[in-house]
Amino acid sequence: MTMTGDARTATTEPSTVSVPAPAFHRDAAPWWREAVIYQVYIRSFADGNGDGVGDLLGIRTRLPYLRSLGVDAVWVTPFYASPMADGGYDVTEHREVDPQFGTLGDAEALISEAHALGLRVIFDVVPNHTSARHRWFREALDAAPGSAARERYIFRPGSGVHGELPPNDWESVFGGPAWTRVIERDGRPGEWYLHLFDPAQPDLNWRHPEVRAEHEEILRFWLDRGVDGFRIDVAHGMIKHPDLPDVGYSNQIKMLGSAVLPYFDQDEVHEIHRSWRRILDSYPGERIAVAEAWAPSLERLAAYVRPDELHQAFNFHFLGTPWESKALREVIEDSLRTAALVGAPTTWVLSNHDIRRHVTRYGGGERGLRRARAAALLMLALPGSAYLYQGEELGLEEVLDLPEEVLQDPQRLRSEDGSSGRDGCRVPLPWSGAEPPYNFSPLNTVEGWLPAPSGWRGRTVQDQWDDPESTLTLYRRALRLRHSLPALGDGELSWRQADDGVLVFNRAPGFVCTVNTGDRVAILPRQGAPILASDGRLPKADGDRFELAPDTTVWWDTTA
């Protein structure tokens, strides 16, 4: 791999290799039903201007890498104007690019350059809340209780004799109460405002027509510039129960995804998504929306992807499933069943910018990496669309020993024991070189905004690119096969009988996936010709049977 000295012309060797064009996959299904979408956490992907923070220019210079990796689309986390209280998820203006990430011209160039390489582009939108520095919220703080300016948000009088207590018992996802009291213009404590996340992220009132009109304009602004879709942050949270009732218990975050809370997954939210679908459908080119939605059941999650609503919803139930065959089969079956009820594709994801990296969740070290590689092949063999989080193709672990002074995540700062921070999965990527910061920035002269560990030596893109046994090579081979094999992508699967600890399923025509989640070698019937193994070693057959190593997935061509 080589790097030039000029940040704007930085290139990598992979940009020159010949790879099959993604071509947005096969013609039989809409692209989004089977796409592999790569998540870029913009601050940590690649730094193009040399300030130690990832930016739009950095993404542009690394688009050839993503093209060569074999993904179909790139999802970019927020790069909008923001004071960065929550890494850009506290937006002051969706139609402006924050200077640390570049310019509007950079965003437009990213879209056009990605399209030229056969990649689609998805941008984040953050509709549940704004930054506390948003012009609307500043107006609300300057206005009196009951004013029109405060109606765009959720302000309420406090409880208690003198209004000294929050209006209800709702808790922030980041820890502590979900309410903060303001000081009114006369200098006295006054109303409370709702923030389901950080106090710097006040929740909007989505029953206000101006809020809806503003966000429809935001969607059109970026659709007019060619973006292919949106990932909707907190898509389940935009509508709250009108009576703001108490939940009745504490540690409410533990109920996220398992119970209907009065501030999440309210039925009225679906009318908003239907209105957004109408906007998307009014543009050419199959523009899409993806819901980040935590729902208490797969049935309720499926409601977000009904034919007249959103196109996809993240499958967090799969992400949270332990590495155990029975649990995995159950969540796969339930996911496919509920998605089929509404005619939607299922999505699969193992990691993202809010979750501890799955190598670490699977035990860390050699065992965690072995399981992660097996899980990747399992995921990419399933029907539907898959999401990759930057760095998982390198087999990166969570960084658990970041110095205290560099930690920035507000979730950690507000949690009781400080253990729930997300900085460890957001460390800048290692591109090349033997020492940190691994050419994250041009000329490798600037430390990234979070320090990369010395333990990533040997895990860089450069180190892994030509290594036939590397995790990066495994991902590249899997994605190449996924594009070339007619059985993979959208469609169905059928299970084959298997022993405890083993999964075996068929994808027509002519494909079988075998997975051993156990800690012992499994002896299985030979399925045909092995074409890819997560441990890098294609099994040798002993007659009509073969040995499947622990924590290993093998793909088979049954037509051979």
mmCIF file of N, CA and C in Angstrom, residues 305-388:
data_model
loop_
_atom_site.group_PDB
_atom_site.id
_atom_site.type_symbol
_atom_site.label_atom_id
_atom_site.label_comp_id
_atom_site.label_asym_id
_atom_site.label_seq_id
_atom_site.Cartn_x
_atom_site.Cartn_y
_atom_site.Cartn_z
ATOM 1 N N VAL A 305 -41.349 -1.611 8.771
ATOM 2 C CA VAL A 305 -40.976 -1.908 7.389
ATOM 3 C C VAL A 305 -42.157 -2.470 6.600
ATOM 4 N N ARG A 306 -43.348 -2.050 6.976
ATOM 5 C CA ARG A 306 -44.505 -2.387 6.164
ATOM 6 C C ARG A 306 -44.366 -1.727 4.787
ATOM 7 N N PRO A 307 -45.082 -2.212 3.782
ATOM 8 C CA PRO A 307 -44.849 -1.746 2.408
ATOM 9 C C PRO A 307 -44.934 -0.238 2.214
ATOM 10 N N ASP A 308 -45.713 0.452 3.039
ATOM 11 C CA ASP A 308 -45.841 1.895 2.865
ATOM 12 C C ASP A 308 -45.023 2.686 3.891
ATOM 13 N N GLU A 309 -44.112 1.998 4.603
ATOM 14 C CA GLU A 309 -43.277 2.705 5.579
ATOM 15 C C GLU A 309 -41.807 2.642 5.152
ATOM 16 N N LEU A 310 -40.930 2.273 6.035
ATOM 17 C CA LEU A 310 -39.508 2.310 5.743
ATOM 18 C C LEU A 310 -39.073 1.027 5.042
ATOM 19 N N HIS A 311 -37.875 1.062 4.471
ATOM 20 C CA HIS A 311 -37.403 -0.066 3.676
ATOM 21 C C HIS A 311 -36.716 -1.129 4.526
ATOM 22 N N GLN A 312 -35.986 -0.691 5.546
ATOM 23 C CA GLN A 312 -35.246 -1.603 6.404
ATOM 24 C C GLN A 312 -35.324 -1.112 7.848
ATOM 25 N N ALA A 313 -35.055 -2.037 8.768
ATOM 26 C CA ALA A 313 -34.888 -1.702 10.183
ATOM 27 C C ALA A 313 -33.766 -2.574 10.730
ATOM 28 N N PHE A 314 -32.910 -1.977 11.530
ATOM 29 C CA PHE A 314 -31.803 -2.742 12.095
ATOM 30 C C PHE A 314 -32.322 -3.846 13.007
ATOM 31 N N ASN A 315 -31.710 -5.005 12.865
ATOM 32 C CA ASN A 315 -32.124 -6.181 13.617
ATOM 33 C C ASN A 315 -31.234 -6.310 14.860
ATOM 34 N N PHE A 316 -31.544 -5.536 15.894
ATOM 35 C CA PHE A 316 -30.739 -5.568 17.108
ATOM 36 C C PHE A 316 -30.944 -6.863 17.893
ATOM 37 N N HIS A 317 -32.036 -7.566 17.624
ATOM 38 C CA HIS A 317 -32.248 -8.847 18.288
ATOM 39 C C HIS A 317 -31.163 -9.843 17.857
ATOM 40 N N PHE A 318 -30.803 -9.825 16.586
ATOM 41 C CA PHE A 318 -29.730 -10.694 16.101
ATOM 42 C C PHE A 318 -28.390 -10.264 16.700
ATOM 43 N N LEU A 319 -28.146 -8.952 16.711
ATOM 44 C CA LEU A 319 -26.881 -8.438 17.246
ATOM 45 C C LEU A 319 -26.661 -8.884 18.690
ATOM 46 N N GLY A 320 -27.717 -8.919 19.470
ATOM 47 C CA GLY A 320 -27.587 -9.244 20.885
ATOM 48 C C GLY A 320 -27.656 -10.723 21.210
ATOM 49 N N THR A 321 -27.730 -11.578 20.194
ATOM 50 C CA THR A 321 -27.857 -13.012 20.434
ATOM 51 C C THR A 321 -26.494 -13.626 20.757
ATOM 52 N N PRO A 322 -26.407 -14.456 21.772
ATOM 53 C CA PRO A 322 -25.121 -15.085 22.104
ATOM 54 C C PRO A 322 -24.690 -16.069 21.031
ATOM 55 N N TRP A 323 -23.405 -16.400 21.047
ATOM 56 C CA TRP A 323 -22.840 -17.339 20.079
ATOM 57 C C TRP A 323 -23.203 -18.758 20.500
ATOM 58 N N GLU A 324 -24.429 -19.128 20.207
ATOM 59 C CA GLU A 324 -24.960 -20.425 20.600
ATOM 60 C C GLU A 324 -25.975 -20.833 19.551
ATOM 61 N N SER A 325 -25.863 -22.043 19.046
ATOM 62 C CA SER A 325 -26.613 -22.440 17.861
ATOM 63 C C SER A 325 -28.123 -22.343 18.046
ATOM 64 N N LYS A 326 -28.632 -22.792 19.186
ATOM 65 C CA LYS A 326 -30.074 -22.779 19.399
ATOM 66 C C LYS A 326 -30.606 -21.356 19.412
ATOM 67 N N ALA A 327 -29.925 -20.461 20.119
ATOM 68 C CA ALA A 327 -30.363 -19.067 20.184
ATOM 69 C C ALA A 327 -30.266 -18.398 18.818
ATOM 70 N N LEU A 328 -29.199 -18.677 18.090
ATOM 71 C CA LEU A 328 -29.034 -18.089 16.769
ATOM 72 C C LEU A 328 -30.122 -18.574 15.812
ATOM 73 N N ARG A 329 -30.391 -19.858 15.815
ATOM 74 C CA ARG A 329 -31.426 -20.363 14.917
ATOM 75 C C ARG A 329 -32.782 -19.741 15.257
ATOM 76 N N GLU A 330 -33.063 -19.616 16.534
ATOM 77 C CA GLU A 330 -34.350 -19.047 16.938
ATOM 78 C C GLU A 330 -34.504 -17.610 16.453
ATOM 79 N N VAL A 331 -33.474 -16.783 16.633
ATOM 80 C CA VAL A 331 -33.595 -15.384 16.230
ATOM 81 C C VAL A 331 -33.608 -15.258 14.709
ATOM 82 N N ILE A 332 -32.878 -16.133 14.006
ATOM 83 C CA ILE A 332 -32.909 -16.109 12.546
ATOM 84 C C ILE A 332 -34.293 -16.488 12.036
ATOM 85 N N GLU A 333 -34.859 -17.546 12.580
ATOM 86 C CA GLU A 333 -36.195 -17.971 12.153
ATOM 87 C C GLU A 333 -37.235 -16.899 12.451
ATOM 88 N N ASP A 334 -37.180 -16.334 13.663
ATOM 89 C CA ASP A 334 -38.154 -15.312 14.031
ATOM 90 C C ASP A 334 -37.993 -14.060 13.173
ATOM 91 N N SER A 335 -36.763 -13.691 12.881
ATOM 92 C CA SER A 335 -36.514 -12.508 12.058
ATOM 93 C C SER A 335 -37.068 -12.688 10.659
ATOM 94 N N LEU A 336 -36.802 -13.824 10.054
ATOM 95 C CA LEU A 336 -37.288 -14.079 8.698
ATOM 96 C C LEU A 336 -38.810 -14.182 8.672
ATOM 97 N N ARG A 337 -39.376 -14.804 9.700
ATOM 98 C CA ARG A 337 -40.827 -14.972 9.747
ATOM 99 C C ARG A 337 -41.538 -13.627 9.855
ATOM 100 N N THR A 338 -41.096 -12.792 10.761
ATOM 101 C CA THR A 338 -41.794 -11.526 10.972
ATOM 102 C C THR A 338 -41.577 -10.563 9.813
ATOM 103 N N ALA A 339 -40.394 -10.569 9.212
ATOM 104 C CA ALA A 339 -40.176 -9.717 8.044
ATOM 105 C C ALA A 339 -41.053 -10.156 6.883
ATOM 106 N N ALA A 340 -41.207 -11.468 6.733
ATOM 107 C CA ALA A 340 -42.024 -11.986 5.635
ATOM 108 C C ALA A 340 -43.490 -11.593 5.785
ATOM 109 N N LEU A 341 -43.942 -11.395 7.008
ATOM 110 C CA LEU A 341 -45.336 -11.010 7.228
ATOM 111 C C LEU A 341 -45.676 -9.697 6.546
ATOM 112 N N VAL A 342 -44.674 -8.806 6.393
ATOM 113 C CA VAL A 342 -44.912 -7.505 5.767
ATOM 114 C C VAL A 342 -44.169 -7.376 4.447
ATOM 115 N N GLY A 343 -43.606 -8.497 3.958
ATOM 116 C CA GLY A 343 -42.936 -8.482 2.668
ATOM 117 C C GLY A 343 -41.627 -7.732 2.654
ATOM 118 N N ALA A 344 -40.971 -7.606 3.812
ATOM 119 C CA ALA A 344 -39.741 -6.830 3.913
ATOM 120 C C ALA A 344 -38.523 -7.737 3.979
ATOM 121 N N PRO A 345 -37.349 -7.216 3.632
ATOM 122 C CA PRO A 345 -36.124 -7.993 3.833
ATOM 123 C C PRO A 345 -35.692 -7.913 5.285
ATOM 124 N N THR A 346 -34.989 -8.903 5.730
ATOM 125 C CA THR A 346 -34.388 -8.869 7.060
ATOM 126 C C THR A 346 -33.003 -8.262 6.953
ATOM 127 N N THR A 347 -32.602 -7.533 7.980
ATOM 128 C CA THR A 347 -31.232 -7.013 8.035
ATOM 129 C C THR A 347 -30.471 -7.738 9.133
ATOM 130 N N TRP A 348 -29.155 -7.783 8.961
ATOM 131 C CA TRP A 348 -28.287 -8.465 9.912
ATOM 132 C C TRP A 348 -27.114 -7.546 10.223
ATOM 133 N N VAL A 349 -26.754 -7.472 11.482
ATOM 134 C CA VAL A 349 -25.645 -6.602 11.893
ATOM 135 C C VAL A 349 -25.003 -7.204 13.141
ATOM 136 N N LEU A 350 -23.685 -7.082 13.234
ATOM 137 C CA LEU A 350 -22.943 -7.619 14.375
ATOM 138 C C LEU A 350 -22.367 -6.524 15.268
ATOM 139 N N SER A 351 -22.072 -5.360 14.708
ATOM 140 C CA SER A 351 -21.482 -4.266 15.488
ATOM 141 C C SER A 351 -21.907 -2.938 14.891
ATOM 142 N N ASN A 352 -21.821 -1.885 15.692
ATOM 143 C CA ASN A 352 -21.986 -0.523 15.206
ATOM 144 C C ASN A 352 -21.302 0.437 16.178
ATOM 145 N N HIS A 353 -21.495 1.722 15.974
ATOM 146 C CA HIS A 353 -20.773 2.730 16.754
ATOM 147 C C HIS A 353 -21.317 2.899 18.169
ATOM 148 N N ASP A 354 -22.392 2.205 18.501
ATOM 149 C CA ASP A 354 -22.978 2.304 19.841
ATOM 150 C C ASP A 354 -22.786 1.036 20.674
ATOM 151 N N ILE A 355 -22.191 0.018 20.093
ATOM 152 C CA ILE A 355 -22.122 -1.303 20.718
ATOM 153 C C ILE A 355 -20.665 -1.769 20.793
ATOM 154 N N ARG A 356 -20.320 -2.444 21.867
ATOM 155 C CA ARG A 356 -18.979 -3.019 21.981
ATOM 156 C C ARG A 356 -18.723 -3.957 20.798
ATOM 157 N N ARG A 357 -17.536 -3.866 20.230
ATOM 158 C CA ARG A 357 -17.203 -4.668 19.042
ATOM 159 C C ARG A 357 -17.395 -6.159 19.323
ATOM 160 N N HIS A 358 -17.848 -6.883 18.303
ATOM 161 C CA HIS A 358 -18.268 -8.265 18.551
ATOM 162 C C HIS A 358 -17.099 -9.214 18.778
ATOM 163 N N VAL A 359 -15.897 -8.896 18.319
ATOM 164 C CA VAL A 359 -14.756 -9.735 18.680
ATOM 165 C C VAL A 359 -14.618 -9.789 20.200
ATOM 166 N N THR A 360 -14.792 -8.636 20.834
ATOM 167 C CA THR A 360 -14.699 -8.559 22.296
ATOM 168 C C THR A 360 -15.911 -9.204 22.954
ATOM 169 N N ARG A 361 -17.104 -8.968 22.409
ATOM 170 C CA ARG A 361 -18.299 -9.577 22.987
ATOM 171 C C ARG A 361 -18.242 -11.100 22.932
ATOM 172 N N TYR A 362 -17.579 -11.631 21.922
ATOM 173 C CA TYR A 362 -17.465 -13.079 21.776
ATOM 174 C C TYR A 362 -16.311 -13.672 22.585
ATOM 175 N N GLY A 363 -15.726 -12.878 23.449
ATOM 176 C CA GLY A 363 -14.700 -13.402 24.337
ATOM 177 C C GLY A 363 -13.339 -12.777 24.188
ATOM 178 N N GLY A 364 -13.120 -12.045 23.091
ATOM 179 C CA GLY A 364 -11.847 -11.391 22.888
ATOM 180 C C GLY A 364 -10.725 -12.353 22.559
ATOM 181 N N GLY A 365 -9.570 -11.786 22.196
ATOM 182 C CA GLY A 365 -8.413 -12.597 21.896
ATOM 183 C C GLY A 365 -8.639 -13.519 20.713
ATOM 184 N N GLU A 366 -7.878 -14.618 20.673
ATOM 185 C CA GLU A 366 -7.949 -15.551 19.559
ATOM 186 C C GLU A 366 -9.337 -16.186 19.441
ATOM 187 N N ARG A 367 -9.935 -16.520 20.592
ATOM 188 C CA ARG A 367 -11.258 -17.153 20.552
ATOM 189 C C ARG A 367 -12.312 -16.178 20.047
ATOM 190 N N GLY A 368 -12.258 -14.946 20.522
ATOM 191 C CA GLY A 368 -13.218 -13.956 20.072
ATOM 192 C C GLY A 368 -13.107 -13.684 18.586
ATOM 193 N N LEU A 369 -11.875 -13.623 18.082
ATOM 194 C CA LEU A 369 -11.690 -13.394 16.650
ATOM 195 C C LEU A 369 -12.179 -14.589 15.839
ATOM 196 N N ARG A 370 -11.911 -15.785 16.316
ATOM 197 C CA ARG A 370 -12.364 -16.980 15.596
ATOM 198 C C ARG A 370 -13.888 -16.988 15.492
ATOM 199 N N ARG A 371 -14.547 -16.672 16.593
ATOM 200 C CA ARG A 371 -16.014 -16.626 16.574
ATOM 201 C C ARG A 371 -16.521 -15.496 15.679
ATOM 202 N N ALA A 372 -15.855 -14.357 15.727
ATOM 203 C CA ALA A 372 -16.281 -13.216 14.918
ATOM 204 C C ALA A 372 -16.177 -13.533 13.430
ATOM 205 N N ARG A 373 -15.117 -14.200 13.034
ATOM 206 C CA ARG A 373 -14.973 -14.585 11.633
ATOM 207 C C ARG A 373 -16.072 -15.574 11.227
ATOM 208 N N ALA A 374 -16.375 -16.520 12.102
ATOM 209 C CA ALA A 374 -17.447 -17.468 11.811
ATOM 210 C C ALA A 374 -18.795 -16.766 11.742
ATOM 211 N N ALA A 375 -19.024 -15.814 12.649
ATOM 212 C CA ALA A 375 -20.287 -15.072 12.656
ATOM 213 C C ALA A 375 -20.444 -14.239 11.398
ATOM 214 N N ALA A 376 -19.341 -13.690 10.884
ATOM 215 C CA ALA A 376 -19.414 -12.892 9.663
ATOM 216 C C ALA A 376 -19.883 -13.743 8.482
ATOM 217 N N LEU A 377 -19.334 -14.940 8.347
ATOM 218 C CA LEU A 377 -19.775 -15.792 7.245
ATOM 219 C C LEU A 377 -21.209 -16.253 7.434
ATOM 220 N N LEU A 378 -21.604 -16.514 8.661
ATOM 221 C CA LEU A 378 -23.007 -16.837 8.917
ATOM 222 C C LEU A 378 -23.894 -15.682 8.483
ATOM 223 N N MET A 379 -23.583 -14.475 8.922
ATOM 224 C CA MET A 379 -24.401 -13.308 8.603
ATOM 225 C C MET A 379 -24.503 -13.082 7.100
ATOM 226 N N LEU A 380 -23.371 -13.175 6.403
ATOM 227 C CA LEU A 380 -23.364 -12.889 4.973
ATOM 228 C C LEU A 380 -24.030 -13.982 4.149
ATOM 229 N N ALA A 381 -24.285 -15.137 4.751
ATOM 230 C CA ALA A 381 -24.997 -16.212 4.053
ATOM 231 C C ALA A 381 -26.504 -16.137 4.239
ATOM 232 N N LEU A 382 -26.988 -15.297 5.163
ATOM 233 C CA LEU A 382 -28.413 -15.229 5.465
ATOM 234 C C LEU A 382 -29.162 -14.398 4.431
ATOM 235 N N PRO A 383 -30.447 -14.673 4.226
ATOM 236 C CA PRO A 383 -31.237 -13.884 3.283
ATOM 237 C C PRO A 383 -31.402 -12.450 3.776
ATOM 238 N N GLY A 384 -31.298 -11.498 2.863
ATOM 239 C CA GLY A 384 -31.529 -10.105 3.223
ATOM 240 C C GLY A 384 -30.298 -9.258 3.068
ATOM 241 N N SER A 385 -30.275 -8.168 3.808
ATOM 242 C CA SER A 385 -29.217 -7.164 3.729
ATOM 243 C C SER A 385 -28.346 -7.236 4.973
ATOM 244 N N ALA A 386 -27.057 -6.945 4.814
ATOM 245 C CA ALA A 386 -26.125 -6.993 5.940
ATOM 246 C C ALA A 386 -25.416 -5.660 6.101
ATOM 247 N N TYR A 387 -25.133 -5.318 7.347
ATOM 248 C CA TYR A 387 -24.395 -4.091 7.671
ATOM 249 C C TYR A 387 -23.059 -4.446 8.311
ATOM 250 N N LEU A 388 -22.012 -3.811 7.825
ATOM 251 C CA LEU A 388 -20.677 -3.965 8.393
ATOM 252 C C LEU A 388 -20.284 -2.660 9.076
#
